[in-house]
Structure formats: C-alpha cells, structure tokens
Short mmCIF file of C-alpha atoms in Angstrom, two decimals:
data_model
loop_
_atom_site.label_atom_id
_atom_site.label_comp_id
_atom_site.label_asym_id
_atom_site.label_seq_id
_atom_site.Cartn_x
_atom_site.Cartn_y
_atom_site.Cartn_z
CA GLY A 65 -0.05 -0.09 -0.41
CA ALA A 66 0.94 3.60 -0.11
CA VAL A 67 3.47 4.80 2.10
CA VAL A 68 3.73 7.66 3.97
CA SER A 69 6.48 8.51 6.70
CA GLN A 70 6.66 11.48 9.33
CA HIS A 71 9.80 12.91 10.83
CA PRO A 72 10.24 13.40 14.33
CA SER A 73 8.47 10.41 15.01
CA ARG A 74 9.50 11.65 18.48
CA VAL A 75 10.25 15.37 19.75
CA ILE A 76 10.33 17.04 23.14
CA CYS A 77 10.90 20.36 24.05
CA LYS A 78 10.45 23.14 26.23
CA SER A 79 7.34 25.27 26.51
CA GLY A 80 6.98 28.51 24.84
CA THR A 81 9.45 26.79 21.26
CA SER A 82 8.05 26.08 18.07
CA VAL A 83 7.92 22.29 16.73
CA LYS A 84 7.65 20.92 12.89
CA ILE A 85 6.60 17.99 11.72
CA GLU A 86 7.32 16.61 8.30
CA CYS A 87 4.58 14.17 6.57
CA ARG A 88 5.98 13.41 3.22
CA SER A 89 3.45 10.52 0.75
CA LEU A 90 6.83 8.67 -0.40
CA ASP A 91 4.63 6.68 -3.57
CA PHE A 92 2.62 8.73 -4.90
CA GLN A 93 1.36 12.36 -5.37
CA ALA A 94 -1.10 14.41 -2.83
CA THR A 95 -3.04 17.72 -3.18
CA THR A 96 -4.62 16.91 0.16
CA MET A 97 -2.86 15.87 3.39
CA PHE A 98 -4.38 16.50 6.33
CA TRP A 99 -3.73 16.49 9.70
CA TYR A 100 -5.04 14.55 13.12
CA ARG A 101 -4.88 15.00 17.16
CA GLN A 102 -5.19 12.50 18.94
CA PHE A 103 -6.34 12.17 22.52
CA PRO A 104 -6.00 9.51 24.97
CA LYS A 105 -8.93 7.75 25.13
CA LYS A 106 -10.32 9.52 22.28
CA SER A 107 -10.28 9.43 18.34
CA LEU A 108 -8.38 11.08 15.46
CA MET A 109 -9.74 14.84 15.49
CA LEU A 110 -9.37 15.95 13.07
CA MET A 111 -7.15 20.13 12.61
CA ALA A 112 -7.08 20.80 9.62
CA THR A 113 -6.63 19.56 5.66
CA SER A 114 -4.39 20.84 3.94
CA ASN A 115 -3.80 21.45 -0.06
CA GLU A 116 -0.78 22.34 -2.18
CA GLY A 117 -0.52 25.38 -3.56
CA SER A 118 -3.35 27.24 -1.11
CA LYS A 119 -4.51 27.66 2.68
CA ALA A 120 -4.52 24.79 4.48
CA THR A 121 -8.23 24.89 5.58
CA TYR A 122 -8.70 24.45 10.13
CA GLU A 123 -11.24 23.26 12.49
CA GLN A 124 -13.35 24.67 14.22
CA GLY A 125 -11.80 25.43 17.19
CA VAL A 126 -7.84 24.96 15.70
CA GLU A 127 -6.02 28.48 16.83
CA LYS A 128 -4.29 28.09 12.30
CA ASP A 129 -1.51 31.17 14.00
CA LYS A 130 -0.42 28.52 16.22
CA PHE A 131 -0.71 25.18 13.59
CA LEU A 132 0.83 26.31 11.11
CA ILE A 133 0.38 24.26 7.95
CA ASN A 134 2.14 24.46 4.34
CA HIS A 135 2.12 22.21 1.67
CA ALA A 136 4.57 22.96 -0.20
CA SER A 137 4.93 20.35 -3.15
CA LEU A 138 2.73 16.91 -3.80
CA THR A 139 4.71 14.97 -1.76
CA LEU A 140 5.38 17.39 1.64
CA SER A 141 3.40 18.84 3.93
CA THR A 142 4.49 20.52 7.03
CA LEU A 143 2.86 21.44 11.07
CA THR A 144 5.02 23.72 12.81
CA VAL A 145 3.30 23.93 15.77
CA THR A 146 4.59 27.30 17.51
CA SER A 147 5.41 28.58 21.07
CA ALA A 148 3.85 25.01 22.52
CA HIS A 149 2.66 24.83 25.72
CA PRO A 150 2.01 21.06 27.78
CA GLU A 151 -1.14 21.10 27.07
CA ASP A 152 0.28 20.45 23.12
CA SER A 153 1.18 17.63 23.98
CA SER A 154 0.31 14.41 21.49
CA PHE A 155 0.27 12.58 19.16
CA TYR A 156 -0.35 14.41 15.49
CA ILE A 157 -0.41 12.11 12.42
CA CYS A 158 -0.77 13.61 9.26
CA SER A 159 -2.63 11.37 6.01
CA ALA A 160 -2.70 11.51 2.78
CA ARG A 161 -5.13 10.97 0.34
CA GLY A 162 -4.75 8.27 -1.88
CA PRO A 163 -7.20 6.99 -5.37
CA THR A 164 -8.95 5.24 -2.66
CA SER A 165 -8.70 5.42 0.68
CA GLN A 166 -6.59 8.03 3.07
CA PHE A 167 -2.76 7.04 4.15
CA PHE A 168 -1.91 7.54 7.59
CA GLY A 169 1.47 8.59 8.74
CA PRO A 170 2.88 6.05 11.79
CA GLY A 171 2.56 9.61 13.95
CA THR A 172 4.25 11.88 16.35
CA ARG A 173 4.59 12.14 19.73
CA LEU A 174 5.01 15.63 20.93
CA THR A 175 6.11 16.27 24.76
CA VAL A 176 5.98 20.16 25.54
CA LEU A 177 7.78 20.47 28.92
CA ASP B 273 -22.39 15.98 17.74
CA GLN B 274 -21.15 12.04 17.13
CA GLN B 275 -21.89 11.06 13.38
CA VAL B 276 -20.03 8.18 14.29
CA LYS B 277 -19.91 6.06 17.18
CA GLN B 278 -18.72 2.87 18.01
CA ASN B 279 -19.96 1.58 21.35
CA SER B 280 -18.34 -0.78 23.03
CA PRO B 281 -14.56 0.95 24.01
CA SER B 282 -13.21 -2.44 24.45
CA LEU B 283 -13.55 -6.27 23.25
CA SER B 284 -12.32 -9.84 24.24
CA VAL B 285 -11.87 -12.60 21.83
CA GLN B 286 -10.34 -15.81 22.35
CA GLU B 287 -8.27 -16.90 19.56
CA GLY B 288 -9.32 -19.20 16.83
CA ARG B 289 -12.84 -16.80 17.54
CA ILE B 290 -15.41 -13.57 16.03
CA SER B 291 -14.36 -10.84 16.41
CA ILE B 292 -17.29 -8.91 15.60
CA LEU B 293 -16.64 -4.59 15.94
CA ASN B 294 -19.43 -1.82 15.78
CA CYS B 295 -20.11 0.76 13.99
CA ASP B 296 -23.14 2.80 13.74
CA TYR B 297 -23.65 6.48 12.05
CA THR B 298 -25.62 8.61 12.26
CA ASN B 299 -25.01 10.55 8.39
CA SER B 300 -26.87 10.10 5.62
CA MET B 301 -24.94 11.26 3.65
CA PHE B 302 -22.42 8.78 4.05
CA ASP B 303 -21.45 6.50 1.80
CA TYR B 304 -17.58 5.21 1.93
CA PHE B 305 -17.12 3.28 4.80
CA LEU B 306 -13.59 2.45 6.55
CA TRP B 307 -11.50 0.48 9.31
CA TYR B 308 -8.35 0.97 10.99
CA LYS B 309 -6.14 -0.26 12.81
CA LYS B 310 -4.33 0.55 15.34
CA TYR B 311 -1.51 -0.06 17.22
CA PRO B 312 -0.48 2.02 20.76
CA ALA B 313 2.32 4.70 18.62
CA GLU B 314 1.70 4.81 15.32
CA GLY B 315 -0.36 5.89 12.51
CA PRO B 316 -4.04 4.37 11.58
CA THR B 317 -2.97 1.27 9.00
CA PHE B 318 -5.84 0.43 6.60
CA LEU B 319 -8.28 -2.23 6.49
CA ILE B 320 -10.68 -2.88 4.59
CA SER B 321 -13.59 -0.44 3.38
CA ILE B 322 -17.24 -0.52 1.88
CA SER B 323 -18.83 1.66 -0.53
CA SER B 324 -22.42 2.81 0.46
CA ILE B 325 -23.78 1.07 -2.83
CA LYS B 326 -22.39 -2.80 -1.49
CA ASP B 327 -23.97 -4.30 2.13
CA LYS B 328 -20.56 -6.55 1.98
CA ASN B 329 -17.17 -6.56 1.25
CA GLU B 330 -14.71 -9.76 2.41
CA ASP B 331 -10.83 -9.25 2.03
CA GLY B 332 -8.97 -12.57 3.08
CA ARG B 333 -9.92 -12.89 7.36
CA PHE B 334 -11.91 -9.13 8.04
CA THR B 335 -15.10 -8.57 6.62
CA VAL B 336 -16.77 -5.88 6.64
CA PHE B 337 -21.56 -5.65 6.56
CA LEU B 338 -23.25 -2.87 5.92
CA ASN B 339 -26.89 -1.83 7.27
CA LYS B 340 -27.66 0.78 5.80
CA SER B 341 -30.87 1.42 6.05
CA ALA B 342 -29.95 0.92 10.27
CA LYS B 343 -27.45 2.74 9.47
CA HIS B 344 -24.93 0.30 10.62
CA LEU B 345 -21.83 -1.62 9.91
CA SER B 346 -19.28 -4.14 11.12
CA LEU B 347 -16.59 -6.59 11.28
CA HIS B 348 -15.24 -8.97 11.72
CA ILE B 349 -12.34 -11.33 12.73
CA VAL B 350 -12.17 -14.87 11.59
CA PRO B 351 -10.39 -16.55 12.96
CA SER B 352 -9.46 -13.60 15.58
CA GLN B 353 -5.33 -14.69 16.47
CA PRO B 354 -3.10 -12.23 19.15
CA GLY B 355 -1.71 -9.57 16.55
CA ASP B 356 -5.61 -8.29 15.04
CA SER B 357 -5.28 -7.05 18.58
CA ALA B 358 -5.17 -3.26 18.66
CA VAL B 359 -7.53 -0.48 18.52
CA TYR B 360 -9.92 -0.48 15.66
CA PHE B 361 -11.13 2.94 14.49
CA CYS B 362 -14.65 3.15 12.08
CA ALA B 363 -13.94 6.29 9.40
CA ALA B 364 -16.89 7.37 7.35
CA SER B 365 -17.02 10.10 4.37
CA ASN B 366 -18.70 11.69 2.13
CA TYR B 367 -18.01 12.01 -1.92
CA GLY B 368 -16.62 8.83 -1.58
CA GLY B 369 -13.57 7.97 0.46
CA SER B 370 -10.89 10.01 -1.28
CA GLN B 371 -12.65 12.98 -1.34
CA GLY B 372 -14.08 14.06 1.34
CA ASN B 373 -12.78 13.82 5.06
CA LEU B 374 -12.81 11.21 7.42
CA ILE B 375 -15.07 10.97 10.32
CA PHE B 376 -13.24 8.12 12.89
CA GLY B 377 -15.34 6.65 16.07
CA LYS B 378 -13.60 6.54 19.47
CA GLY B 379 -12.51 3.44 18.34
CA THR B 380 -13.20 -0.04 20.39
CA LYS B 381 -9.66 -1.23 21.85
CA LEU B 382 -9.30 -5.02 20.02
CA SER B 383 -7.30 -7.91 22.85
CA VAL B 384 -7.16 -11.83 21.38
CA LYS B 385 -5.99 -13.48 23.78
CA PRO B 386 -4.00 -17.18 23.55
#
C-alpha cells in the first residue's frame, strides 16, 4: 500500500519553543493532506486540511496561528506548532489522500515540558 | 454531535473465535466507510472499506457488513489472532473515501487472548 512518512517520530521540547513536523507521501502525489491529533482515549480529531499550493482549511476550534501548515509540494506537508505549551503535548498524525483511501503516517509524539 | 459511534470501547476474544466490532453512524450522506487498525504510538493502518452501494466486502479474514437502513456497519475477523490485538477505528466519508474528510469513531480496543 501507499506509504506516508512522518518526521520526527518523537520530539520533546521546552515550553515556548516551536516544533516542525514533516509529512511525506513516498510513492504517490497527494494534493490533499490532513493533520489529526489524537487525545487519550478519544478519536482522531481532524485539525486541518492541507491543500498543495493554497492555504490550509482549519477545523473549528483549531488556532491557525498556533498550528501553521504548509503544503509546499505534492509530497510534503509540514505542521509547525508555534510557542508550544504542555497542553499541546499529544500524538499528531498526518494522512495523505490517495486514489481510493487515505493513508496515514506513523505519527509524531510531541511532549512539551 | 458524534456522527460516527463505536459504543464498545473494548472487546476481548479468544484466539480462533470471531471478533465482531460494531459502528453506527447518523449522517445519511456518508457513502463510504473504512476500518483502520491502530497500534499504540503508530498511525492508523487501512484495513478494509465498503461503499454504500454494497452491503458486504470481504478480504481474507476480514469482512465488513453494511446495513444502510440501520446506519450500522460491522467488522468481522475470523479467525481472530493475537496479532489482531489493536484499536480499531471506524471511519466514514461522503463523496467517496478519497474525496471527503474522514469522520472517525472513538475506536474499539480488541484484545485477542491466546
């Protein structure tokens, strides 16, 4: 199946710093990528839809100035958590829209101290 | 308002027996349904899907059944194996699975005991 990679897989940072997470579709071009956040014992919550060459569409309640999304090419989307705080600690997962399904990356565990 | 519901947070099954995971949805516009399997600290892995024009789709040990009138779908795993132990997410979409955003249920944690 299609492969989507994420980097880094795990990051620990200090409060107030910014963290960038990369999402790459390795064997197909994805005009649309999605960013999800998983809370403990809860479902995957869609944060934003990232479209190549245009601004991302954010879900209600997601701060666009805090979670910066850039979809610069058909194979790369980045999520930058700016001025991270401990409440931003979570598991962030990207997915890329393929021909018949969405394919997910392995996720990034962010811990903000 | 939760559009996709997985009412059982967990399920325990003996190895070799059948696992049945259930999912209910409320939005009649959904026309494509998917099941994902997720291990801890990993991204979800696509398992099987079904279009609303079908009522059954089978792939090896995995079968998904769709009952549109009841807005209910289920995933059957036969025979269950210990490696199947994971969290299973039901997801739904409109305009086809590759067009719309996926709406996920909260997941059901399956434990298959040897």
